[in-house]
Amino acid sequence: MRLTTKGRYAVTAMLDLAIHQGQGPIALADIAQRQGISLSYLEQLFAKLRKRALVTSVRGPGGGYNLARAAADIHVAEVISAVDESVDTTRCGGAHNCQDNGPCLTHDLWNDLSDLIYEHLNKIDLQQLVDRRDASGQRPPTSCAAVDVKLDVQRVVANV
């Protein structure tokens, strides 16, 4: 699966926003500090998230970002797609040209796995991740959210 830092950081930042929802607009500098993500990198990601109507921005003093919809209405797969990431386990990126300009022997297997991972991530919304974090009782640092998603993907892969 080619889920790069861009996708992981986008999910982590959106989860941070969901956790702090109701506290007014959240400054990217605050997310950057809490999550250890570069502010300039977050600015690039949030431009894409805003363009896809996942967040809204508030300008001026006390400005920042809010979720554009309820956390329960924003799915992890949507966040990943918004920052131009894909959930693709094929070598060819789905182009069917893995080997000698045609599909390799295992192309359909990896394509099916990509579909399963996408379906799984499309069933997980930000509110579920917030609730999971709250239910743990330990209230781990919010940067562990990416690990939760990664573990969910590993469970799907293990069940294939």
CSV table of N, CA and C in Angstrom, one decimal:
chain,number,residue,atom,x,y,z
A,1,MET,N,0.8,-1.2,0.0
A,1,MET,CA,0.0,0.0,0.0
A,1,MET,C,0.9,1.2,0.0
A,2,ARG,N,0.6,2.1,-0.9
A,2,ARG,CA,1.4,3.3,-1.0
A,2,ARG,C,0.7,4.5,-0.3
A,3,LEU,N,0.7,4.4,1.0
A,3,LEU,CA,0.1,5.6,1.8
A,3,LEU,C,1.4,6.3,2.3
A,4,THR,N,1.6,7.4,1.8
A,4,THR,CA,2.8,8.2,2.2
A,4,THR,C,2.5,9.0,3.4
A,5,THR,N,3.6,9.8,3.8
A,5,THR,CA,3.5,10.7,4.9
A,5,THR,C,2.3,11.7,4.7
A,6,LYS,N,2.1,12.1,3.5
A,6,LYS,CA,1.1,13.1,3.2
A,6,LYS,C,-0.3,12.6,3.6
A,7,GLY,N,-0.6,11.4,3.3
A,7,GLY,CA,-1.9,10.8,3.7
A,7,GLY,C,-2.0,10.6,5.3
A,8,ARG,N,-0.9,10.1,5.8
A,8,ARG,CA,-0.9,9.9,7.3
A,8,ARG,C,-1.0,11.2,8.0
A,9,TYR,N,-0.3,12.2,7.6
A,9,TYR,CA,-0.3,13.5,8.3
A,9,TYR,C,-1.7,14.2,8.1
A,10,ALA,N,-2.3,14.0,6.9
A,10,ALA,CA,-3.6,14.6,6.7
A,10,ALA,C,-4.6,14.0,7.7
A,11,VAL,N,-4.6,12.7,7.8
A,11,VAL,CA,-5.5,12.0,8.7
A,11,VAL,C,-5.3,12.4,10.2
A,12,THR,N,-4.0,12.5,10.5
A,12,THR,CA,-3.6,12.9,11.9
A,12,THR,C,-4.1,14.3,12.2
A,13,ALA,N,-3.9,15.2,11.2
A,13,ALA,CA,-4.3,16.6,11.4
A,13,ALA,C,-5.8,16.8,11.5
A,14,MET,N,-6.5,16.0,10.7
A,14,MET,CA,-8.0,16.1,10.7
A,14,MET,C,-8.5,15.5,12.0
A,15,LEU,N,-7.8,14.4,12.5
A,15,LEU,CA,-8.2,13.9,13.8
A,15,LEU,C,-8.0,14.9,14.9
A,16,ASP,N,-6.9,15.6,14.9
A,16,ASP,CA,-6.6,16.6,15.8
A,16,ASP,C,-7.7,17.7,15.8
A,17,LEU,N,-8.1,18.1,14.6
A,17,LEU,CA,-9.2,19.0,14.5
A,17,LEU,C,-10.5,18.5,15.1
A,18,ALA,N,-10.8,17.2,14.9
A,18,ALA,CA,-12.0,16.6,15.4
A,18,ALA,C,-11.9,16.5,16.9
A,19,ILE,N,-10.8,16.2,17.5
A,19,ILE,CA,-10.6,16.2,18.9
A,19,ILE,C,-10.9,17.5,19.6
A,20,HIS,N,-10.4,18.6,18.9
A,20,HIS,CA,-10.5,19.9,19.5
A,20,HIS,C,-11.7,20.7,18.9
A,21,GLN,N,-12.6,20.0,18.2
A,21,GLN,CA,-13.8,20.6,17.7
A,21,GLN,C,-14.6,21.2,18.9
A,22,GLY,N,-15.2,22.3,18.6
A,22,GLY,CA,-16.0,23.0,19.7
A,22,GLY,C,-15.2,24.0,20.5
A,23,GLN,N,-13.9,24.1,20.2
A,23,GLN,CA,-13.0,25.0,20.9
A,23,GLN,C,-12.8,26.3,20.0
A,24,GLY,N,-13.6,26.4,19.0
A,24,GLY,CA,-13.3,27.5,18.1
A,24,GLY,C,-12.4,27.1,17.0
A,25,PRO,N,-12.1,28.0,16.1
A,25,PRO,CA,-11.1,27.7,15.0
A,25,PRO,C,-9.8,27.2,15.6
A,26,ILE,N,-9.2,26.2,15.0
A,26,ILE,CA,-7.9,25.7,15.5
A,26,ILE,C,-6.8,26.2,14.5
A,27,ALA,N,-5.8,26.8,15.1
A,27,ALA,CA,-4.7,27.3,14.3
A,27,ALA,C,-3.8,26.2,13.9
A,28,LEU,N,-3.3,26.2,12.6
A,28,LEU,CA,-2.4,25.2,12.1
A,28,LEU,C,-1.1,25.1,13.0
A,29,ALA,N,-0.7,26.2,13.5
A,29,ALA,CA,0.5,26.2,14.4
A,29,ALA,C,0.3,25.3,15.6
A,30,ASP,N,-1.0,25.3,16.1
A,30,ASP,CA,-1.3,24.5,17.3
A,30,ASP,C,-1.2,23.0,16.9
A,31,ILE,N,-1.8,22.7,15.7
A,31,ILE,CA,-1.7,21.3,15.3
A,31,ILE,C,-0.3,20.9,15.0
A,32,ALA,N,0.5,21.8,14.4
A,32,ALA,CA,1.9,21.5,14.1
A,32,ALA,C,2.6,21.2,15.3
A,33,GLN,N,2.4,22.0,16.4
A,33,GLN,CA,3.1,21.8,17.6
A,33,GLN,C,2.7,20.5,18.3
A,34,ARG,N,1.4,20.2,18.4
A,34,ARG,CA,0.9,19.0,19.0
A,34,ARG,C,1.3,17.7,18.3
A,35,GLN,N,1.4,17.8,17.0
A,35,GLN,CA,1.6,16.6,16.2
A,35,GLN,C,3.0,16.4,15.7
A,36,GLY,N,3.8,17.5,15.8
A,36,GLY,CA,5.2,17.4,15.3
A,36,GLY,C,5.3,17.4,13.8
A,37,ILE,N,4.4,18.1,13.2
A,37,ILE,CA,4.3,18.2,11.7
A,37,ILE,C,4.7,19.7,11.3
A,38,SER,N,5.5,19.8,10.3
A,38,SER,CA,5.9,21.1,9.8
A,38,SER,C,4.7,22.0,9.5
A,39,LEU,N,4.7,23.2,9.9
A,39,LEU,CA,3.6,24.2,9.7
A,39,LEU,C,3.4,24.4,8.2
A,40,SER,N,4.5,24.5,7.4
A,40,SER,CA,4.4,24.8,6.0
A,40,SER,C,3.8,23.5,5.3
A,41,TYR,N,4.1,22.4,5.8
A,41,TYR,CA,3.5,21.1,5.2
A,41,TYR,C,2.0,21.1,5.5
A,42,LEU,N,1.6,21.4,6.7
A,42,LEU,CA,0.2,21.5,7.1
A,42,LEU,C,-0.5,22.5,6.2
A,43,GLU,N,0.1,23.6,5.9
A,43,GLU,CA,-0.6,24.7,5.1
A,43,GLU,C,-0.9,24.1,3.7
A,44,GLN,N,0.1,23.3,3.1
A,44,GLN,CA,-0.2,22.7,1.8
A,44,GLN,C,-1.3,21.7,1.9
A,45,LEU,N,-1.3,20.9,3.0
A,45,LEU,CA,-2.4,19.9,3.1
A,45,LEU,C,-3.7,20.5,3.3
A,46,PHE,N,-3.8,21.5,4.1
A,46,PHE,CA,-5.1,22.2,4.4
A,46,PHE,C,-5.6,22.9,3.2
A,47,ALA,N,-4.8,23.4,2.4
A,47,ALA,CA,-5.3,24.0,1.1
A,47,ALA,C,-6.0,23.0,0.3
A,48,LYS,N,-5.5,21.8,0.3
A,48,LYS,CA,-6.2,20.7,-0.5
A,48,LYS,C,-7.5,20.3,0.3
A,49,LEU,N,-7.4,20.2,1.6
A,49,LEU,CA,-8.6,19.8,2.4
A,49,LEU,C,-9.7,20.8,2.3
A,50,ARG,N,-9.3,22.1,2.2
A,50,ARG,CA,-10.3,23.2,2.1
A,50,ARG,C,-10.9,23.1,0.7
A,51,LYS,N,-10.1,22.9,-0.3
A,51,LYS,CA,-10.6,22.8,-1.7
A,51,LYS,C,-11.6,21.6,-1.8
A,52,ARG,N,-11.5,20.6,-1.1
A,52,ARG,CA,-12.4,19.4,-1.1
A,52,ARG,C,-13.5,19.5,-0.1
A,53,ALA,N,-13.6,20.7,0.5
A,53,ALA,CA,-14.7,21.0,1.5
A,53,ALA,C,-14.7,20.1,2.7
A,54,LEU,N,-13.6,19.8,3.2
A,54,LEU,CA,-13.5,19.0,4.4
A,54,LEU,C,-13.2,19.9,5.6
A,55,VAL,N,-12.6,21.1,5.4
A,55,VAL,CA,-12.4,22.0,6.4
A,55,VAL,C,-12.9,23.4,5.9
A,56,THR,N,-13.1,24.3,6.9
A,56,THR,CA,-13.4,25.7,6.6
A,56,THR,C,-12.4,26.5,7.3
A,57,SER,N,-12.1,27.7,6.8
A,57,SER,CA,-11.1,28.5,7.4
A,57,SER,C,-11.7,29.8,7.9
A,58,VAL,N,-11.1,30.3,9.0
A,58,VAL,CA,-11.5,31.6,9.6
A,58,VAL,C,-10.3,32.5,9.6
A,59,ARG,N,-10.4,33.6,9.0
A,59,ARG,CA,-9.2,34.5,8.9
A,59,ARG,C,-9.2,35.5,10.1
A,60,GLY,N,-8.1,36.1,10.3
A,60,GLY,CA,-8.0,37.1,11.3
A,60,GLY,C,-7.5,36.5,12.7
A,61,PRO,N,-7.4,37.5,13.7
A,61,PRO,CA,-7.0,37.0,15.0
A,61,PRO,C,-8.0,36.0,15.6
A,62,GLY,N,-7.4,35.0,16.1
A,62,GLY,CA,-8.3,33.9,16.6
A,62,GLY,C,-8.8,33.0,15.5
A,63,GLY,N,-8.2,33.2,14.3
A,63,GLY,CA,-8.7,32.4,13.2
A,63,GLY,C,-8.0,31.0,13.2
A,64,GLY,N,-8.4,30.2,12.2
A,64,GLY,CA,-7.8,28.9,12.1
A,64,GLY,C,-8.8,28.0,11.2
A,65,TYR,N,-8.9,26.8,11.6
A,65,TYR,CA,-9.7,25.8,10.8
A,65,TYR,C,-10.7,25.1,11.7
A,66,ASN,N,-11.8,24.8,11.0
A,66,ASN,CA,-12.9,23.9,11.6
A,66,ASN,C,-13.2,22.8,10.6
A,67,LEU,N,-13.7,21.7,11.1
A,67,LEU,CA,-14.2,20.7,10.2
A,67,LEU,C,-15.4,21.3,9.5
A,68,ALA,N,-15.5,21.0,8.2
A,68,ALA,CA,-16.6,21.5,7.4
A,68,ALA,C,-17.9,20.8,7.7
A,69,ARG,N,-17.8,19.5,8.2
A,69,ARG,CA,-18.9,18.7,8.5
A,69,ARG,C,-18.7,18.0,9.8
A,70,ALA,N,-19.7,17.4,10.3
A,70,ALA,CA,-19.5,16.6,11.6
A,70,ALA,C,-18.4,15.6,11.4
A,71,ALA,N,-17.7,15.3,12.5
A,71,ALA,CA,-16.6,14.3,12.4
A,71,ALA,C,-17.2,12.9,11.9
A,72,ALA,N,-18.4,12.6,12.3
A,72,ALA,CA,-19.0,11.3,11.9
A,72,ALA,C,-19.3,11.3,10.4
A,73,ASP,N,-19.2,12.4,9.7
A,73,ASP,CA,-19.5,12.5,8.3
A,73,ASP,C,-18.3,12.6,7.4
A,74,ILE,N,-17.1,12.5,8.1
A,74,ILE,CA,-15.8,12.6,7.3
A,74,ILE,C,-15.1,11.2,7.5
A,75,HIS,N,-14.9,10.5,6.4
A,75,HIS,CA,-14.3,9.2,6.5
A,75,HIS,C,-12.8,9.3,6.1
A,76,VAL,N,-12.0,8.4,6.7
A,76,VAL,CA,-10.6,8.4,6.5
A,76,VAL,C,-10.2,8.3,5.0
A,77,ALA,N,-10.9,7.5,4.3
A,77,ALA,CA,-10.6,7.4,2.8
A,77,ALA,C,-10.8,8.7,2.1
A,78,GLU,N,-11.8,9.5,2.5
A,78,GLU,CA,-12.0,10.8,1.9
A,78,GLU,C,-10.9,11.8,2.2
A,79,VAL,N,-10.4,11.7,3.4
A,79,VAL,CA,-9.2,12.6,3.8
A,79,VAL,C,-8.0,12.2,2.9
A,80,ILE,N,-7.7,10.9,2.8
A,80,ILE,CA,-6.6,10.5,2.1
A,80,ILE,C,-6.7,10.9,0.6
A,81,SER,N,-7.9,10.7,0.0
A,81,SER,CA,-8.1,11.1,-1.4
A,81,SER,C,-8.0,12.6,-1.6
A,82,ALA,N,-8.4,13.4,-0.6
A,82,ALA,CA,-8.4,14.8,-0.7
A,82,ALA,C,-7.0,15.4,-0.9
A,83,VAL,N,-6.0,14.7,-0.3
A,83,VAL,CA,-4.6,15.2,-0.5
A,83,VAL,C,-3.8,14.4,-1.6
A,84,ASP,N,-4.6,13.9,-2.5
A,84,ASP,CA,-4.1,13.3,-3.7
A,84,ASP,C,-3.3,12.0,-3.4
A,85,GLU,N,-3.7,11.3,-2.4
A,85,GLU,CA,-3.2,10.0,-2.1
A,85,GLU,C,-4.1,8.9,-2.6
A,86,SER,N,-3.6,7.7,-2.8
A,86,SER,CA,-4.5,6.6,-3.2
A,86,SER,C,-4.1,5.4,-2.4
A,87,VAL,N,-5.1,4.5,-2.3
A,87,VAL,CA,-4.8,3.3,-1.6
A,87,VAL,C,-4.7,2.2,-2.6
A,88,ASP,N,-3.4,2.1,-3.1
A,88,ASP,CA,-3.2,1.2,-4.2
A,88,ASP,C,-2.0,0.3,-3.9
A,89,THR,N,-2.3,-1.0,-3.9
A,89,THR,CA,-1.2,-2.0,-3.6
A,89,THR,C,-0.6,-2.6,-4.9
A,90,THR,N,-1.1,-2.2,-6.1
A,90,THR,CA,-0.5,-2.7,-7.3
A,90,THR,C,0.8,-2.0,-7.6
A,91,ARG,N,1.6,-2.7,-8.4
A,91,ARG,CA,2.9,-2.1,-8.8
A,91,ARG,C,2.7,-1.0,-9.9
A,92,CYS,N,1.6,-1.1,-10.6
A,92,CYS,CA,1.4,-0.3,-11.8
A,92,CYS,C,0.5,0.9,-11.5
A,93,GLY,N,0.1,1.0,-10.3
A,93,GLY,CA,-0.8,2.1,-10.0
A,93,GLY,C,-2.2,2.0,-10.6
A,94,GLY,N,-2.6,0.7,-10.9
A,94,GLY,CA,-3.9,0.5,-11.5
A,94,GLY,C,-3.9,0.6,-13.0
A,95,ALA,N,-2.8,0.8,-13.7
A,95,ALA,CA,-2.7,1.0,-15.1
A,95,ALA,C,-2.7,-0.3,-15.9
A,96,HIS,N,-2.6,-1.4,-15.3
A,96,HIS,CA,-2.6,-2.7,-15.9
A,96,HIS,C,-1.4,-2.9,-16.8
A,97,ASN,N,-0.3,-2.2,-16.5
A,97,ASN,CA,0.9,-2.4,-17.3
A,97,ASN,C,2.1,-2.8,-16.4
A,98,CYS,N,1.8,-3.7,-15.5
A,98,CYS,CA,2.8,-4.1,-14.5
A,98,CYS,C,4.0,-4.9,-15.1
A,99,GLN,N,3.7,-5.7,-16.2
A,99,GLN,CA,4.7,-6.5,-16.8
A,99,GLN,C,4.6,-6.5,-18.3
A,100,ASP,N,5.6,-6.1,-19.0
A,100,ASP,CA,5.6,-6.1,-20.5
A,100,ASP,C,4.3,-5.4,-21.0
A,101,ASN,N,4.0,-4.3,-20.5
A,101,ASN,CA,2.8,-3.5,-20.9
A,101,ASN,C,1.5,-4.1,-20.7
A,102,GLY,N,1.4,-5.1,-19.8
A,102,GLY,CA,0.2,-5.8,-19.5
A,102,GLY,C,0.1,-6.1,-18.0
A,103,PRO,N,-1.0,-6.6,-17.6
A,103,PRO,CA,-1.1,-6.9,-16.1
A,103,PRO,C,-0.2,-8.1,-15.7
A,104,CYS,N,0.4,-8.0,-14.6
A,104,CYS,CA,1.2,-9.1,-14.1
A,104,CYS,C,0.3,-10.3,-13.6
A,105,LEU,N,0.8,-11.4,-13.3
A,105,LEU,CA,0.0,-12.5,-12.8
A,105,LEU,C,-0.8,-12.3,-11.6
A,106,THR,N,-0.3,-11.4,-10.7
A,106,THR,CA,-1.0,-11.2,-9.5
A,106,THR,C,-1.7,-9.8,-9.4
A,107,HIS,N,-1.9,-9.2,-10.6
A,107,HIS,CA,-2.5,-7.9,-10.6
A,107,HIS,C,-3.9,-7.9,-10.0
A,108,ASP,N,-4.7,-8.8,-10.3
A,108,ASP,CA,-6.1,-8.8,-9.8
A,108,ASP,C,-6.1,-9.0,-8.3
A,109,LEU,N,-5.1,-9.8,-7.8
A,109,LEU,CA,-5.0,-10.0,-6.3
A,109,LEU,C,-4.7,-8.7,-5.6
A,110,TRP,N,-3.7,-8.0,-6.1
A,110,TRP,CA,-3.3,-6.7,-5.5
A,110,TRP,C,-4.4,-5.6,-5.7
A,111,ASN,N,-5.1,-5.7,-6.8
A,111,ASN,CA,-6.2,-4.7,-7.1
A,111,ASN,C,-7.3,-5.0,-6.1
A,112,ASP,N,-7.6,-6.3,-5.9
A,112,ASP,CA,-8.7,-6.6,-4.9
A,112,ASP,C,-8.3,-6.2,-3.5
A,113,LEU,N,-7.1,-6.3,-3.2
A,113,LEU,CA,-6.6,-5.9,-1.8
A,113,LEU,C,-6.8,-4.4,-1.7
A,114,SER,N,-6.4,-3.6,-2.7
A,114,SER,CA,-6.6,-2.2,-2.7
A,114,SER,C,-8.0,-1.8,-2.5
A,115,ASP,N,-8.9,-2.5,-3.2
A,115,ASP,CA,-10.3,-2.2,-3.0
A,115,ASP,C,-10.8,-2.5,-1.6
A,116,LEU,N,-10.3,-3.6,-1.0
A,116,LEU,CA,-10.7,-3.9,0.4
A,116,LEU,C,-10.2,-2.9,1.4
A,117,ILE,N,-9.0,-2.4,1.2
A,117,ILE,CA,-8.4,-1.4,2.1
A,117,ILE,C,-9.2,-0.1,2.0
A,118,TYR,N,-9.5,0.3,0.7
A,118,TYR,CA,-10.3,1.5,0.5
A,118,TYR,C,-11.6,1.4,1.2
A,119,GLU,N,-12.3,0.2,1.0
A,119,GLU,CA,-13.6,0.0,1.6
A,119,GLU,C,-13.5,0.1,3.1
A,120,HIS,N,-12.5,-0.5,3.7
A,120,HIS,CA,-12.3,-0.4,5.1
A,120,HIS,C,-12.1,1.0,5.6
A,121,LEU,N,-11.2,1.7,5.0
A,121,LEU,CA,-11.0,3.1,5.4
A,121,LEU,C,-12.2,4.0,5.1
A,122,ASN,N,-13.0,3.6,4.2
A,122,ASN,CA,-14.2,4.4,3.9
A,122,ASN,C,-15.3,4.1,4.9
A,123,LYS,N,-15.1,3.1,5.8
A,123,LYS,CA,-16.1,2.8,6.8
A,123,LYS,C,-15.7,3.5,8.2
A,124,ILE,N,-14.5,4.0,8.2
A,124,ILE,CA,-14.0,4.6,9.5
A,124,ILE,C,-14.1,6.1,9.4
A,125,ASP,N,-14.9,6.7,10.3
A,125,ASP,CA,-15.0,8.1,10.3
A,125,ASP,C,-14.2,8.7,11.4
A,126,LEU,N,-14.0,10.0,11.4
A,126,LEU,CA,-13.2,10.7,12.4
A,126,LEU,C,-13.8,10.6,13.8
A,127,GLN,N,-15.1,10.5,13.9
A,127,GLN,CA,-15.7,10.4,15.2
A,127,GLN,C,-15.4,9.1,15.8
A,128,GLN,N,-15.4,8.0,15.0
A,128,GLN,CA,-15.0,6.7,15.5
A,128,GLN,C,-13.6,6.7,16.1
A,129,LEU,N,-12.7,7.4,15.4
A,129,LEU,CA,-11.3,7.5,15.9
A,129,LEU,C,-11.3,8.3,17.2
A,130,VAL,N,-12.1,9.4,17.3
A,130,VAL,CA,-12.1,10.2,18.5
A,130,VAL,C,-12.7,9.3,19.7
A,131,ASP,N,-13.8,8.6,19.4
A,131,ASP,CA,-14.4,7.7,20.4
A,131,ASP,C,-13.5,6.6,20.8
A,132,ARG,N,-12.8,6.1,19.9
A,132,ARG,CA,-11.8,5.0,20.3
A,132,ARG,C,-10.7,5.5,21.2
A,133,ARG,N,-10.3,6.7,20.9
A,133,ARG,CA,-9.3,7.4,21.7
A,133,ARG,C,-9.8,7.6,23.1
A,134,ASP,N,-11.0,8.2,23.2
A,134,ASP,CA,-11.7,8.5,24.5
A,134,ASP,C,-11.9,7.2,25.3
A,135,ALA,N,-12.3,6.1,24.6
A,135,ALA,CA,-12.7,4.9,25.3
A,135,ALA,C,-11.5,4.1,25.8
A,136,SER,N,-10.3,4.4,25.3
A,136,SER,CA,-9.1,3.7,25.8
A,136,SER,C,-8.8,4.1,27.2
A,137,GLY,N,-9.3,5.2,27.7
A,137,GLY,CA,-9.0,5.6,29.1
A,137,GLY,C,-7.6,6.2,29.3
A,138,GLN,N,-6.7,5.8,28.4
A,138,GLN,CA,-5.3,6.3,28.5
A,138,GLN,C,-5.2,7.7,27.9
A,139,ARG,N,-6.1,8.0,27.0
A,139,ARG,CA,-6.0,9.2,26.2
A,139,ARG,C,-4.5,9.4,25.7
A,140,PRO,N,-4.1,8.5,24.8
A,140,PRO,CA,-2.7,8.7,24.3
A,140,PRO,C,-2.6,9.9,23.5
A,141,PRO,N,-1.4,10.3,23.2
A,141,PRO,CA,-1.2,11.5,22.3
A,141,PRO,C,-1.9,11.4,21.0
A,142,THR,N,-2.5,12.4,20.5
A,142,THR,CA,-3.3,12.3,19.3
A,142,THR,C,-2.5,11.9,18.1
A,143,SER,N,-1.2,12.0,18.1
A,143,SER,CA,-0.4,11.5,17.0
A,143,SER,C,-0.4,10.0,16.8
A,144,CYS,N,-1.0,9.3,17.8
A,144,CYS,CA,-1.1,7.9,17.6
A,144,CYS,C,-2.2,7.5,16.7
A,145,ALA,N,-3.0,8.4,16.2
A,145,ALA,CA,-4.2,8.2,15.3
A,145,ALA,C,-3.7,7.5,14.1
A,146,ALA,N,-2.6,7.9,13.5
A,146,ALA,CA,-2.1,7.3,12.3
A,146,ALA,C,-1.8,5.8,12.6
A,147,VAL,N,-1.3,5.5,13.8
A,147,VAL,CA,-1.0,4.1,14.1
A,147,VAL,C,-2.2,3.3,14.2
A,148,ASP,N,-3.3,3.9,14.7
A,148,ASP,CA,-4.6,3.2,14.8
A,148,ASP,C,-5.1,2.8,13.4
A,149,VAL,N,-5.0,3.8,12.5
A,149,VAL,CA,-5.4,3.5,11.1
A,149,VAL,C,-4.5,2.4,10.5
A,150,LYS,N,-3.2,2.5,10.7
A,150,LYS,CA,-2.3,1.5,10.2
A,150,LYS,C,-2.6,0.1,10.7
A,151,LEU,N,-2.9,0.1,12.0
A,151,LEU,CA,-3.3,-1.2,12.6
A,151,LEU,C,-4.6,-1.8,12.0
A,152,ASP,N,-5.6,-0.9,11.7
A,152,ASP,CA,-6.8,-1.3,11.1
A,152,ASP,C,-6.5,-1.9,9.7
A,153,VAL,N,-5.6,-1.2,8.9
A,153,VAL,CA,-5.3,-1.7,7.6
A,153,VAL,C,-4.6,-3.1,7.7
A,154,GLN,N,-3.7,-3.2,8.7
A,154,GLN,CA,-3.0,-4.5,8.9
A,154,GLN,C,-4.0,-5.6,9.2
A,155,ARG,N,-5.0,-5.3,10.0
A,155,ARG,CA,-6.0,-6.3,10.3
A,155,ARG,C,-6.8,-6.7,9.0
A,156,VAL,N,-7.1,-5.8,8.1
A,156,VAL,CA,-7.7,-6.1,6.9
A,156,VAL,C,-6.8,-7.0,6.0
A,157,VAL,N,-5.6,-6.6,5.9
A,157,VAL,CA,-4.6,-7.4,5.1
A,157,VAL,C,-4.5,-8.8,5.7
A,158,ALA,N,-4.4,-9.0,7.0
A,158,ALA,CA,-4.3,-10.3,7.6
A,158,ALA,C,-5.5,-11.2,7.4
A,159,ASN,N,-6.7,-10.6,7.2
A,159,ASN,CA,-7.9,-11.3,6.9
A,159,ASN,C,-8.1,-11.7,5.5
A,160,VAL,N,-7.3,-11.2,4.6
A,160,VAL,CA,-7.5,-11.5,3.2
A,160,VAL,C,-7.0,-12.8,2.8
